[in-house]
Amino acid sequence: MYKINHFFILYNPQQISEIIQATMVGDADHLVQNLLIDSRQLTEPALSVFIALKTERNDAHQYIYGLCQKGVKTFIVQQIPENCTGLKDNVCFLIVSDTLKALQQLAAFHRKEFKIPVIGVTGSNGKTIVKEWLYQLLKSDYVISRSPKSYNSQVGVPLSVWQLNTGHELGIFEAGISAPGEMDLLREIIRPTIGVLTSLGTAHDEGFSDSSQKLKEKLLLFTNSETVIVNALSFKKEHFELVKKNVFLISKSPNATLEILKTENLFTHTHVKAHYKAGEINIDIPFTDSASVENAITCWAVMLHLNIPHSEIEKRMLLLQTVAMRLELKLGNNNCVLINDFYNSDINALEIALHHQKQQNRGGKKVVILSDIEQSGKPSAELYEYVSRLVTQFQIDQLIGIGKEISSQKHLFKTEANFFINTESFVAESKTNPDLQFHNSIILLKGARSFGFEKISKQLQQKSHDTILEINLNSLLHNLNFYRSQVGKDTKIMCMVKATGYGSGSTEIAFTLQHHHADYLAVAYADEGVELRKAGIHLPIMVMSPEESSYDDMIEYRLEPEIYSFKIAKEFLHALQHKAITESYPVHIKLDTGMHRLGFEEEHLDELCSLLKKETLFKVKSIFSHLVASDDKSFDEFTNTQISLFEKMASQIENAIGYHAIKHICNSGAITRMKQAHYNMVRLGIGMYGVGFNEIEKQNIQNISSLKTRISQLKHLQAGDTVGYNRKGIASQQTTIATIPIGYADGFSRKLGSGNYAVFINGKSCKTIGNICMDMCMVDVTFVNCQEGDEVIVFETTEQLMELSKAMETIPYEVLTGISSRVKRVYVQE
């Protein structure tokens, strides 16, 4: 009935017409793979069907003509636009009475084509978190299709389910409703075999008579489900009566399937004790807030139901990562801090956001920019009276209300306040009204998505980060010349610029190396090489991890692959033939002499030689291997064994192909120690960036990078005052602390908190105090003469970088490559 294209089901317009009971007009001789509802997201015109949805704000029929011009051939419409009547011979129009209903019908039909388990997730809160965490926890067991972001609406669910293809083994889709009758439609689209109810809260209360009616509606998603898992930890007594007796129940009741006996907050994680089946089980959850703990318990129950060994569940649970989708902190203009939280606008979320703003208190003015609250379930006057109390309770200095509802209740607010009907009017007036041009303020942006608060955030946020990574190009050149002095004039140097130049910025580093006549560059992946080519780098570039999807780009941009397996060799050979390449193409042969990571082993050498001798499209540019421990004297015997094996294997290859290739095995650590193995090229990596491990290197190379920031605020504490999250920092005496804008999101690890590392301010060492936050941390400056705005050195010498690495329990490579991209790179050269 349909065709398969790379796991995706292709439908023709005639089939779609029958599914949605449409009147078909025009040419039906083509296939459809993609659903398109936003004309700006068009990627594959010929394979897309555009569904012209009508809403209160927009009629998508107006975009049809333009899409026809771009190559879209299939449209689901409620009527053919007048300007498209002459296009019927080139495209197909499927006319229905309701395009939204047609979208849902099409997705429901598509879902029936798959006989795989599907988890349907609903609830008042936590749907997206639970869905994303289930993906994290189960992705090693199944090939999973899941809802993107929070696609859980009458439109989002069909788009999510449409992503199912024949390669998927499990689906995880979330469903959200705001009124009775909506879940019946979503149930037919998702058809969950396993149902999960995450919670029952106040979101969307206004659409239901009471919470019991809302619960009944949500449970309709699971009418035909084989198993239903209900997290009833937030249930009221009357809610339990609505749940069937055979569900997997999570609660504190002895009758629960998973009876929660105890939750213990241990500051860095939460320990949960429960009773399940015949005995007691325990789990550690890497979060401490109640919402995350409750969501993780829901995931725990799902995994128990799926019979995943509990020892495995325990390991995976500890690896759960925060789902970044809501609240973010950015530096704003005029020494302001922005807290962006325009993911939703329910009243519970507002209170949480106000707590977060309070925690970020640095002095100065507290401002809240708030849209209409759309999911409260309360009458307008009652709702905004409560909001007014919150504003007073959290000592907000200025409120900006945006929306018709909040503006209609402006008389309720006693604090300084300004009101606007929409976001656009606020943005326009804020450019000229001094009262709306904030200085030294902590600004909370809390709005529903429909209000487009991104426009406000863009206007208010600072364009650069106070934290910078300064790269000294003179020192880079000094190090390159030092290593050149260690090798013969006929020995080439391949410079490693992978991982964004070890965190320093690959393009700028590459330009400097090219200008100073480096011989070769090496990157990890093809896209890094493509970026360099587009920037104007013409040096030969080796790609160390070629991937089949990138071969065309590699050939187009003349990037040279590392060939480490027969699979890669055959795939790349096929790509050359497909591109009709007739001249020999340069490749680099990787040999495994003991690293046991990538490369051909000695037992495969005869087969490799036969392949290279036969395939004239390959020009062996170099033969190389990787030393395991070249910087460690205790492993010199093994290193020399590697070198001997490499020489033997490389000689055999050269004899087979009939010509000499470049040979290289020395990395940075070996260049100064293993001069007998320089051959005709060495690979220069971490040493070029200023990190040396032996005495010769330490005495001769220079650190090229300095991580710097500035003091945001000074605070004076009394003995006993605490600092940071979880009150980890405690002032033992009168103490002055400095808050600096660098945190674990910048690469400044949480391991560095509580005095485990010291930064330098005005030449003085200043230890951290308290936990490291996402965007900032605090340091003790009690005995330092400093002021707000003073420079802070995180590291600027090799010794400081090594100390930082030690404190982070890692190596300098990870420190440098882990410095976030939001940290601005500044290049200096004398």
mmCIF file with all atom_site columns, N, CA and C in Angstrom, residues 218-258:
data_model
loop_
_atom_site.group_PDB
_atom_site.id
_atom_site.type_symbol
_atom_site.label_atom_id
_atom_site.label_alt_id
_atom_site.label_comp_id
_atom_site.label_asym_id
_atom_site.label_entity_id
_atom_site.label_seq_id
_atom_site.pdbx_PDB_ins_code
_atom_site.Cartn_x
_atom_site.Cartn_y
_atom_site.Cartn_z
_atom_site.occupancy
_atom_site.B_iso_or_equiv
_atom_site.pdbx_formal_charge
_atom_site.auth_seq_id
_atom_site.auth_comp_id
_atom_site.auth_asym_id
_atom_site.auth_atom_id
_atom_site.pdbx_PDB_model_num
ATOM 1   N N  . LYS A 1 218 ? -7.789  13.047 31.646 1.00 0.00 ? 218 LYS A N  1
ATOM 2   C CA . LYS A 1 218 ? -6.416  12.616 31.384 1.00 0.00 ? 218 LYS A CA 1
ATOM 3   C C  . LYS A 1 218 ? -6.317  11.097 31.302 1.00 0.00 ? 218 LYS A C  1
ATOM 4   N N  . LEU A 1 219 ? -7.053  10.416 32.157 1.00 0.00 ? 219 LEU A N  1
ATOM 5   C CA . LEU A 1 219 ? -7.004  8.955  32.167 1.00 0.00 ? 219 LEU A CA 1
ATOM 6   C C  . LEU A 1 219 ? -7.627  8.342  30.912 1.00 0.00 ? 219 LEU A C  1
ATOM 7   N N  . LEU A 1 220 ? -8.391  9.131  30.167 1.00 0.00 ? 220 LEU A N  1
ATOM 8   C CA . LEU A 1 220 ? -8.959  8.627  28.915 1.00 0.00 ? 220 LEU A CA 1
ATOM 9   C C  . LEU A 1 220 ? -7.882  8.260  27.908 1.00 0.00 ? 220 LEU A C  1
ATOM 10  N N  . LEU A 1 221 ? -6.692  8.841  28.058 1.00 0.00 ? 221 LEU A N  1
ATOM 11  C CA . LEU A 1 221 ? -5.592  8.485  27.160 1.00 0.00 ? 221 LEU A CA 1
ATOM 12  C C  . LEU A 1 221 ? -5.278  6.999  27.251 1.00 0.00 ? 221 LEU A C  1
ATOM 13  N N  . PHE A 1 222 ? -5.567  6.390  28.404 1.00 0.00 ? 222 PHE A N  1
ATOM 14  C CA . PHE A 1 222 ? -5.137  5.021  28.671 1.00 0.00 ? 222 PHE A CA 1
ATOM 15  C C  . PHE A 1 222 ? -6.270  4.007  28.564 1.00 0.00 ? 222 PHE A C  1
ATOM 16  N N  . THR A 1 223 ? -7.377  4.383  27.953 1.00 0.00 ? 223 THR A N  1
ATOM 17  C CA . THR A 1 223 ? -8.544  3.504  27.885 1.00 0.00 ? 223 THR A CA 1
ATOM 18  C C  . THR A 1 223 ? -8.203  2.119  27.350 1.00 0.00 ? 223 THR A C  1
ATOM 19  N N  . ASN A 1 224 ? -7.377  2.064  26.329 1.00 0.00 ? 224 ASN A N  1
ATOM 20  C CA . ASN A 1 224 ? -7.029  0.785  25.700 1.00 0.00 ? 224 ASN A CA 1
ATOM 21  C C  . ASN A 1 224 ? -5.602  0.333  25.996 1.00 0.00 ? 224 ASN A C  1
ATOM 22  N N  . SER A 1 225 ? -4.948  0.958  26.960 1.00 0.00 ? 225 SER A N  1
ATOM 23  C CA . SER A 1 225 ? -3.561  0.615  27.273 1.00 0.00 ? 225 SER A CA 1
ATOM 24  C C  . SER A 1 225 ? -3.482  -0.711 28.028 1.00 0.00 ? 225 SER A C  1
ATOM 25  N N  . GLU A 1 226 ? -2.427  -1.449 27.778 1.00 0.00 ? 226 GLU A N  1
ATOM 26  C CA . GLU A 1 226 ? -2.216  -2.720 28.464 1.00 0.00 ? 226 GLU A CA 1
ATOM 27  C C  . GLU A 1 226 ? -1.796  -2.499 29.913 1.00 0.00 ? 226 GLU A C  1
ATOM 28  N N  . THR A 1 227 ? -1.009  -1.448 30.151 1.00 0.00 ? 227 THR A N  1
ATOM 29  C CA . THR A 1 227 ? -0.521  -1.125 31.490 1.00 0.00 ? 227 THR A CA 1
ATOM 30  C C  . THR A 1 227 ? -0.655  0.366  31.713 1.00 0.00 ? 227 THR A C  1
ATOM 31  N N  . VAL A 1 228 ? -1.045  0.763  32.917 1.00 0.00 ? 228 VAL A N  1
ATOM 32  C CA . VAL A 1 228 ? -1.148  2.170  33.267 1.00 0.00 ? 228 VAL A CA 1
ATOM 33  C C  . VAL A 1 228 ? -0.354  2.412  34.552 1.00 0.00 ? 228 VAL A C  1
ATOM 34  N N  . ILE A 1 229 ? 0.571   3.342  34.501 1.00 0.00 ? 229 ILE A N  1
ATOM 35  C CA . ILE A 1 229 ? 1.404   3.704  35.655 1.00 0.00 ? 229 ILE A CA 1
ATOM 36  C C  . ILE A 1 229 ? 0.982   5.087  36.116 1.00 0.00 ? 229 ILE A C  1
ATOM 37  N N  . VAL A 1 230 ? 0.536   5.190  37.359 1.00 0.00 ? 230 VAL A N  1
ATOM 38  C CA . VAL A 1 230 ? -0.009  6.440  37.887 1.00 0.00 ? 230 VAL A CA 1
ATOM 39  C C  . VAL A 1 230 ? 0.819   6.898  39.077 1.00 0.00 ? 230 VAL A C  1
ATOM 40  N N  . ASN A 1 231 ? 1.408   8.082  38.958 1.00 0.00 ? 231 ASN A N  1
ATOM 41  C CA . ASN A 1 231 ? 2.099   8.692  40.097 1.00 0.00 ? 231 ASN A CA 1
ATOM 42  C C  . ASN A 1 231 ? 1.061   9.469  40.892 1.00 0.00 ? 231 ASN A C  1
ATOM 43  N N  . ALA A 1 232 ? 0.663   8.920  42.031 1.00 0.00 ? 232 ALA A N  1
ATOM 44  C CA . ALA A 1 232 ? -0.400  9.506  42.846 1.00 0.00 ? 232 ALA A CA 1
ATOM 45  C C  . ALA A 1 232 ? 0.148   10.220 44.074 1.00 0.00 ? 232 ALA A C  1
ATOM 46  N N  . LEU A 1 233 ? 1.434   10.577 44.066 1.00 0.00 ? 233 LEU A N  1
ATOM 47  C CA . LEU A 1 233 ? 2.027   11.218 45.241 1.00 0.00 ? 233 LEU A CA 1
ATOM 48  C C  . LEU A 1 233 ? 1.384   12.565 45.535 1.00 0.00 ? 233 LEU A C  1
ATOM 49  N N  . SER A 1 234 ? 0.801   13.209 44.509 1.00 0.00 ? 234 SER A N  1
ATOM 50  C CA . SER A 1 234 ? 0.157   14.508 44.721 1.00 0.00 ? 234 SER A CA 1
ATOM 51  C C  . SER A 1 234 ? -1.369  14.398 44.753 1.00 0.00 ? 234 SER A C  1
ATOM 52  N N  . PHE A 1 235 ? -1.897  13.177 44.791 1.00 0.00 ? 235 PHE A N  1
ATOM 53  C CA . PHE A 1 235 ? -3.349  12.965 44.764 1.00 0.00 ? 235 PHE A CA 1
ATOM 54  C C  . PHE A 1 235 ? -4.016  13.380 46.078 1.00 0.00 ? 235 PHE A C  1
ATOM 55  N N  . LYS A 1 236 ? -5.238  13.865 45.926 1.00 0.00 ? 236 LYS A N  1
ATOM 56  C CA . LYS A 1 236 ? -6.112  14.015 47.076 1.00 0.00 ? 236 LYS A CA 1
ATOM 57  C C  . LYS A 1 236 ? -6.894  12.714 47.260 1.00 0.00 ? 236 LYS A C  1
ATOM 58  N N  . LYS A 1 237 ? -7.563  12.583 48.388 1.00 0.00 ? 237 LYS A N  1
ATOM 59  C CA . LYS A 1 237 ? -8.258  11.336 48.706 1.00 0.00 ? 237 LYS A CA 1
ATOM 60  C C  . LYS A 1 237 ? -9.265  10.947 47.638 1.00 0.00 ? 237 LYS A C  1
ATOM 61  N N  . GLU A 1 238 ? -10.026 11.933 47.145 1.00 0.00 ? 238 GLU A N  1
ATOM 62  C CA . GLU A 1 238 ? -11.072 11.617 46.180 1.00 0.00 ? 238 GLU A CA 1
ATOM 63  C C  . GLU A 1 238 ? -10.526 11.165 44.819 1.00 0.00 ? 238 GLU A C  1
ATOM 64  N N  . HIS A 1 239 ? -9.256  11.492 44.559 1.00 0.00 ? 239 HIS A N  1
ATOM 65  C CA . HIS A 1 239 ? -8.674  11.128 43.262 1.00 0.00 ? 239 HIS A CA 1
ATOM 66  C C  . HIS A 1 239 ? -8.415  9.628  43.149 1.00 0.00 ? 239 HIS A C  1
ATOM 67  N N  . PHE A 1 240 ? -8.096  8.989  44.274 1.00 0.00 ? 240 PHE A N  1
ATOM 68  C CA . PHE A 1 240 ? -7.787  7.557  44.239 1.00 0.00 ? 240 PHE A CA 1
ATOM 69  C C  . PHE A 1 240 ? -8.983  6.732  43.764 1.00 0.00 ? 240 PHE A C  1
ATOM 70  N N  . GLU A 1 241 ? -10.179 7.231  44.037 1.00 0.00 ? 241 GLU A N  1
ATOM 71  C CA . GLU A 1 241 ? -11.381 6.488  43.659 1.00 0.00 ? 241 GLU A CA 1
ATOM 72  C C  . GLU A 1 241 ? -11.561 6.429  42.145 1.00 0.00 ? 241 GLU A C  1
ATOM 73  N N  . LEU A 1 242 ? -10.906 7.341  41.413 1.00 0.00 ? 242 LEU A N  1
ATOM 74  C CA . LEU A 1 242 ? -11.060 7.398  39.964 1.00 0.00 ? 242 LEU A CA 1
ATOM 75  C C  . LEU A 1 242 ? -10.089 6.481  39.233 1.00 0.00 ? 242 LEU A C  1
ATOM 76  N N  . VAL A 1 243 ? -9.149  5.929  39.974 1.00 0.00 ? 243 VAL A N  1
ATOM 77  C CA . VAL A 1 243 ? -8.108  5.100  39.360 1.00 0.00 ? 243 VAL A CA 1
ATOM 78  C C  . VAL A 1 243 ? -8.501  3.635  39.466 1.00 0.00 ? 243 VAL A C  1
ATOM 79  N N  . LYS A 1 244 ? -8.394  2.919  38.378 1.00 0.00 ? 244 LYS A N  1
ATOM 80  C CA . LYS A 1 244 ? -8.729  1.503  38.375 1.00 0.00 ? 244 LYS A CA 1
ATOM 81  C C  . LYS A 1 244 ? -7.823  0.726  39.312 1.00 0.00 ? 244 LYS A C  1
ATOM 82  N N  . LYS A 1 245 ? -8.334  -0.382 39.823 1.00 0.00 ? 245 LYS A N  1
ATOM 83  C CA . LYS A 1 245 ? -7.601  -1.144 40.833 1.00 0.00 ? 245 LYS A CA 1
ATOM 84  C C  . LYS A 1 245 ? -6.370  -1.851 40.283 1.00 0.00 ? 245 LYS A C  1
ATOM 85  N N  . ASN A 1 246 ? -6.331  -2.094 38.972 1.00 0.00 ? 246 ASN A N  1
ATOM 86  C CA . ASN A 1 246 ? -5.237  -2.897 38.414 1.00 0.00 ? 246 ASN A CA 1
ATOM 87  C C  . ASN A 1 246 ? -4.101  -2.049 37.852 1.00 0.00 ? 246 ASN A C  1
ATOM 88  N N  . VAL A 1 247 ? -4.073  -0.765 38.178 1.00 0.00 ? 247 VAL A N  1
ATOM 89  C CA . VAL A 1 247 ? -2.994  0.068  37.657 1.00 0.00 ? 247 VAL A CA 1
ATOM 90  C C  . VAL A 1 247 ? -1.731  -0.128 38.487 1.00 0.00 ? 247 VAL A C  1
ATOM 91  N N  . PHE A 1 248 ? -0.593  0.292  37.909 1.00 0.00 ? 248 PHE A N  1
ATOM 92  C CA . PHE A 1 248 ? 0.676   0.350  38.639 1.00 0.00 ? 248 PHE A CA 1
ATOM 93  C C  . PHE A 1 248 ? 0.663   1.681  39.378 1.00 0.00 ? 248 PHE A C  1
ATOM 94  N N  . LEU A 1 249 ? 0.412   1.638  40.682 1.00 0.00 ? 249 LEU A N  1
ATOM 95  C CA . LEU A 1 249 ? 0.205   2.848  41.467 1.00 0.00 ? 249 LEU A CA 1
ATOM 96  C C  . LEU A 1 249 ? 1.466   3.208  42.252 1.00 0.00 ? 249 LEU A C  1
ATOM 97  N N  . ILE A 1 250 ? 1.823   4.477  42.167 1.00 0.00 ? 250 ILE A N  1
ATOM 98  C CA . ILE A 1 250 ? 2.936   5.016  42.955 1.00 0.00 ? 250 ILE A CA 1
ATOM 99  C C  . ILE A 1 250 ? 2.343   5.922  44.016 1.00 0.00 ? 250 ILE A C  1
ATOM 100 N N  . SER A 1 251 ? 2.524   5.586  45.258 1.00 0.00 ? 251 SER A N  1
ATOM 101 C CA . SER A 1 251 ? 2.035   6.449  46.345 1.00 0.00 ? 251 SER A CA 1
ATOM 102 C C  . SER A 1 251 ? 2.692   6.016  47.647 1.00 0.00 ? 251 SER A C  1
ATOM 103 N N  . LYS A 1 252 ? 2.286   6.651  48.738 1.00 0.00 ? 252 LYS A N  1
ATOM 104 C CA . LYS A 1 252 ? 2.796   6.293  50.057 1.00 0.00 ? 252 LYS A CA 1
ATOM 105 C C  . LYS A 1 252 ? 1.877   5.314  50.764 1.00 0.00 ? 252 LYS A C  1
ATOM 106 N N  . SER A 1 253 ? 0.863   4.860  50.039 1.00 0.00 ? 253 SER A N  1
ATOM 107 C CA . SER A 1 253 ? -0.101  3.917  50.609 1.00 0.00 ? 253 SER A CA 1
ATOM 108 C C  . SER A 1 253 ? 0.448   2.495  50.580 1.00 0.00 ? 253 SER A C  1
ATOM 109 N N  . PRO A 1 254 ? 0.174   1.698  51.584 1.00 0.00 ? 254 PRO A N  1
ATOM 110 C CA . PRO A 1 254 ? 0.611   0.290  51.586 1.00 0.00 ? 254 PRO A CA 1
ATOM 111 C C  . PRO A 1 254 ? 0.018   -0.514 50.436 1.00 0.00 ? 254 PRO A C  1
ATOM 112 N N  . ASN A 1 255 ? -1.064  -0.021 49.852 1.00 0.00 ? 255 ASN A N  1
ATOM 113 C CA . ASN A 1 255 ? -1.695  -0.727 48.734 1.00 0.00 ? 255 ASN A CA 1
ATOM 114 C C  . ASN A 1 255 ? -1.064  -0.396 47.391 1.00 0.00 ? 255 ASN A C  1
ATOM 115 N N  . ALA A 1 256 ? -0.087  0.497  47.376 1.00 0.00 ? 256 ALA A N  1
ATOM 116 C CA . ALA A 1 256 ? 0.529   0.912  46.122 1.00 0.00 ? 256 ALA A CA 1
ATOM 117 C C  . ALA A 1 256 ? 1.412   -0.191 45.547 1.00 0.00 ? 256 ALA A C  1
ATOM 118 N N  . THR A 1 257 ? 1.525   -0.200 44.236 1.00 0.00 ? 257 THR A N  1
ATOM 119 C CA . THR A 1 257 ? 2.464   -1.128 43.585 1.00 0.00 ? 257 THR A CA 1
ATOM 120 C C  . THR A 1 257 ? 3.895   -0.771 43.969 1.00 0.00 ? 257 THR A C  1
ATOM 121 N N  . LEU A 1 258 ? 4.193   0.530  43.902 1.00 0.00 ? 258 LEU A N  1
ATOM 122 C CA . LEU A 1 258 ? 5.483   1.042  44.358 1.00 0.00 ? 258 LEU A CA 1
ATOM 123 C C  . LEU A 1 258 ? 5.191   1.975  45.528 1.00 0.00 ? 258 LEU A C  1
#
